[in-house]
Tab-separated table of C-alpha atoms in Angstrom:
chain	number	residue	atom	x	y	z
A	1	UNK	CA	16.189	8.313	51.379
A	2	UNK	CA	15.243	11.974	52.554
A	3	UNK	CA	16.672	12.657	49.150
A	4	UNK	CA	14.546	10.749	46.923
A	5	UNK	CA	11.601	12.204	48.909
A	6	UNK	CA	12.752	15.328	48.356
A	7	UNK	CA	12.793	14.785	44.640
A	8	UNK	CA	9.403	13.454	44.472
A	9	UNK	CA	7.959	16.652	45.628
A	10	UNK	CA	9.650	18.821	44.070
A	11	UNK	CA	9.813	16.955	40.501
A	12	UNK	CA	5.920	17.162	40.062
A	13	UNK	CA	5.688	20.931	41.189
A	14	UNK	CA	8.530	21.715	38.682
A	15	UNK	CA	6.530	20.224	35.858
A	16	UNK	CA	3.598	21.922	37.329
A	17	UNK	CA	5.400	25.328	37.031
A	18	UNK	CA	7.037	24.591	33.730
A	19	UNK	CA	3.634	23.922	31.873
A	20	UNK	CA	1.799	27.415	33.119
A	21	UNK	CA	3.451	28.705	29.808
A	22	UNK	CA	1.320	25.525	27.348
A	23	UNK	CA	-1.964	27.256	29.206
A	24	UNK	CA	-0.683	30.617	28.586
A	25	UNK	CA	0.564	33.018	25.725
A	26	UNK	CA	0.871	36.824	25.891
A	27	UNK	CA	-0.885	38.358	23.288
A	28	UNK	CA	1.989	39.738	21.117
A	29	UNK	CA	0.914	43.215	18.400
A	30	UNK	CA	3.059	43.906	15.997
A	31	UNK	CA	3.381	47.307	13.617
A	32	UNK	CA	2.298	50.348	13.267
A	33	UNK	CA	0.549	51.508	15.963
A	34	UNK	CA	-2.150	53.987	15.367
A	35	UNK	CA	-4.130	56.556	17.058
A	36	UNK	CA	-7.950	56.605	16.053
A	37	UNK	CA	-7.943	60.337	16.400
A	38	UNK	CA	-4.792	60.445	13.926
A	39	UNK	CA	-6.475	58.414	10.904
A	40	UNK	CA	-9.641	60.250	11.735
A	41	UNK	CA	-8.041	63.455	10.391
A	42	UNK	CA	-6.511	62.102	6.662
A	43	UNK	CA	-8.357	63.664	4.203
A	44	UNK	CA	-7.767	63.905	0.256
A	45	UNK	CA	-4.785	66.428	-0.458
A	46	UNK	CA	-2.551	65.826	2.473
A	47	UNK	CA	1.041	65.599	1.849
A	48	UNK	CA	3.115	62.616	2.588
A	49	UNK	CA	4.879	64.374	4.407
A	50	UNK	CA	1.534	65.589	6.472
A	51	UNK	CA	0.868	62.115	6.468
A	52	UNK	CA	3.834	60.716	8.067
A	53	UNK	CA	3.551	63.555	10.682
A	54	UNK	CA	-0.246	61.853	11.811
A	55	UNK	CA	0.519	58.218	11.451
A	56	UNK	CA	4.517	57.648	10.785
A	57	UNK	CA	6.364	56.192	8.501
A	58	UNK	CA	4.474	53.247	6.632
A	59	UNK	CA	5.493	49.882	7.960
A	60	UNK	CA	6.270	48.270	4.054
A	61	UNK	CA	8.175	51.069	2.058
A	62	UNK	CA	7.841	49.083	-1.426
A	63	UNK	CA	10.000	50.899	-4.268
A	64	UNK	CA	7.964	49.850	-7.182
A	65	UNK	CA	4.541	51.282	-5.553
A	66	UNK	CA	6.252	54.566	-4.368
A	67	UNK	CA	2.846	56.123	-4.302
A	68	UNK	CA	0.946	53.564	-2.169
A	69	UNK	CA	1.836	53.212	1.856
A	70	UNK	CA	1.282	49.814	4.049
A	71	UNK	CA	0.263	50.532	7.171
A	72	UNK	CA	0.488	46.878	8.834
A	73	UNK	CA	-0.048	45.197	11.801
A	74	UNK	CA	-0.603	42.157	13.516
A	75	UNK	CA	-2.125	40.596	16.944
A	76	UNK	CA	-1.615	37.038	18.326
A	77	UNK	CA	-4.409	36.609	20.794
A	78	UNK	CA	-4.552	33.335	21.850
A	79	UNK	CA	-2.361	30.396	22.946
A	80	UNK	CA	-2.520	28.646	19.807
A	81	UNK	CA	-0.425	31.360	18.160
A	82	UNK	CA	-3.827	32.998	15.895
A	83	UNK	CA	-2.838	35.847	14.384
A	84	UNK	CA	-5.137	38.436	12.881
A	85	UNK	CA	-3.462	41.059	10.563
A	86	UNK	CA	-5.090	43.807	9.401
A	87	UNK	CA	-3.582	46.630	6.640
A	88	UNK	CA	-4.453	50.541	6.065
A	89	UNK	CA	-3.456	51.250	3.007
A	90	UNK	CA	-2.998	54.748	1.700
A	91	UNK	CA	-2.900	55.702	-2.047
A	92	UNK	CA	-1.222	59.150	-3.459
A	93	UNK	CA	-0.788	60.954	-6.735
A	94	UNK	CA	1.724	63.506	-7.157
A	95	UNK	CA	2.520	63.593	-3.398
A	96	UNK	CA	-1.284	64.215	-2.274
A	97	UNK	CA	-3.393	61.671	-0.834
A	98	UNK	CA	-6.181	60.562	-2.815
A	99	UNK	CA	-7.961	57.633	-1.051
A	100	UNK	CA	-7.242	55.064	1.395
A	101	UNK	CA	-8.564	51.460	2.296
A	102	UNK	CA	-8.598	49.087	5.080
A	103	UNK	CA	-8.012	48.492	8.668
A	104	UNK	CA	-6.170	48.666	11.734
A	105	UNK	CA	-6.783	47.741	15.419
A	106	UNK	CA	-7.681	51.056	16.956
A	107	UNK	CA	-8.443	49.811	20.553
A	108	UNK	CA	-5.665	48.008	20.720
A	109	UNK	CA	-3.356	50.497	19.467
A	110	UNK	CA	-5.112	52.921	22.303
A	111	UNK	CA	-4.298	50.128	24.488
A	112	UNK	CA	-0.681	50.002	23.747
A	113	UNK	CA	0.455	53.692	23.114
A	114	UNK	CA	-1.625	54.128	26.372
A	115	UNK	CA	0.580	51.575	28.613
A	116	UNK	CA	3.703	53.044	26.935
A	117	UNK	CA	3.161	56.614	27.999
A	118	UNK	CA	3.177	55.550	31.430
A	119	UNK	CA	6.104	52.893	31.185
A	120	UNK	CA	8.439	55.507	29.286
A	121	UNK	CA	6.903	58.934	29.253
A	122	UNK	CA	5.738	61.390	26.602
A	123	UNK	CA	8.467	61.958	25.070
A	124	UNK	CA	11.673	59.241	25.460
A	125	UNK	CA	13.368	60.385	22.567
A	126	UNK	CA	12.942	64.001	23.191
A	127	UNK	CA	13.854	63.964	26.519
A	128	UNK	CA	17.294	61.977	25.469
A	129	UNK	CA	18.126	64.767	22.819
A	130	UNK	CA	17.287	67.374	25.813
A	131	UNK	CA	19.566	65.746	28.272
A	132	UNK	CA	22.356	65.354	25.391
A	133	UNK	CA	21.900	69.641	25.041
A	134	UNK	CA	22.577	70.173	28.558
């Protein structure tokens, strides 16, 4: 019998545990992540290649819209799996940026890049080619 006792305490405690993750979701960003201080210096005439050196690579390289870039993201916030997406988009003629529209989530980004640097460091790739030198 100590047995069956045993399993009726611990039975309702696992089930307890087990449903913490119905009450709780992570909130989950996905994308590009972008620094407010980055998009805050695109102006008209910048290269793409400028460009890509203050914000990356696009997210959605389309090959019929060569000259438009997709700067996507997404954020889940909640535990019923919302997601809000939000999209910079960046036109170009010729190679030069003419105009761009949109949004992006620039605190959260902050957020993010912010907890990163202190999880990995400046510079993770860098410092892996430097160690590879040696």
């Amino acid at each position: 019998m100590p047995s069956f006792r045993r399993l009726l305490l611990i039975a309702p405690l696992s089930l307890a545990v087990a449903g913490c993750g119905v009450l709780y979701k992570q909130p989950i960003y996905q994308g590009n992540l972008m620094e407010k201080e980055a998009v805050d210096q695109l102006r008209p005439g910048l290269s793409k290649q400028q460009v890509a050196g203050l914000l990356g690579t696009p997210s959605v390289a389309d090959p019929f819209h060569a000259q438009r870039w997709d700067y996507a993201a997404s954020e889940r916030t909640n535990r019923h799996g919302d997601t809000q997406m939000k999209t910079l988009t960046l036109y170009f003629e010729n190679d030069a940026l003419v105009r761009w529209e949109g949004d992006y989530f620039p605190e959260q980004d902050l957020e993010l890049s912010q907890k990163s640097y202190r999880q990995f460091g400046p510079n993770l790739a860098k410092d892996k080619d430097k160690k590879g030198r040696r």
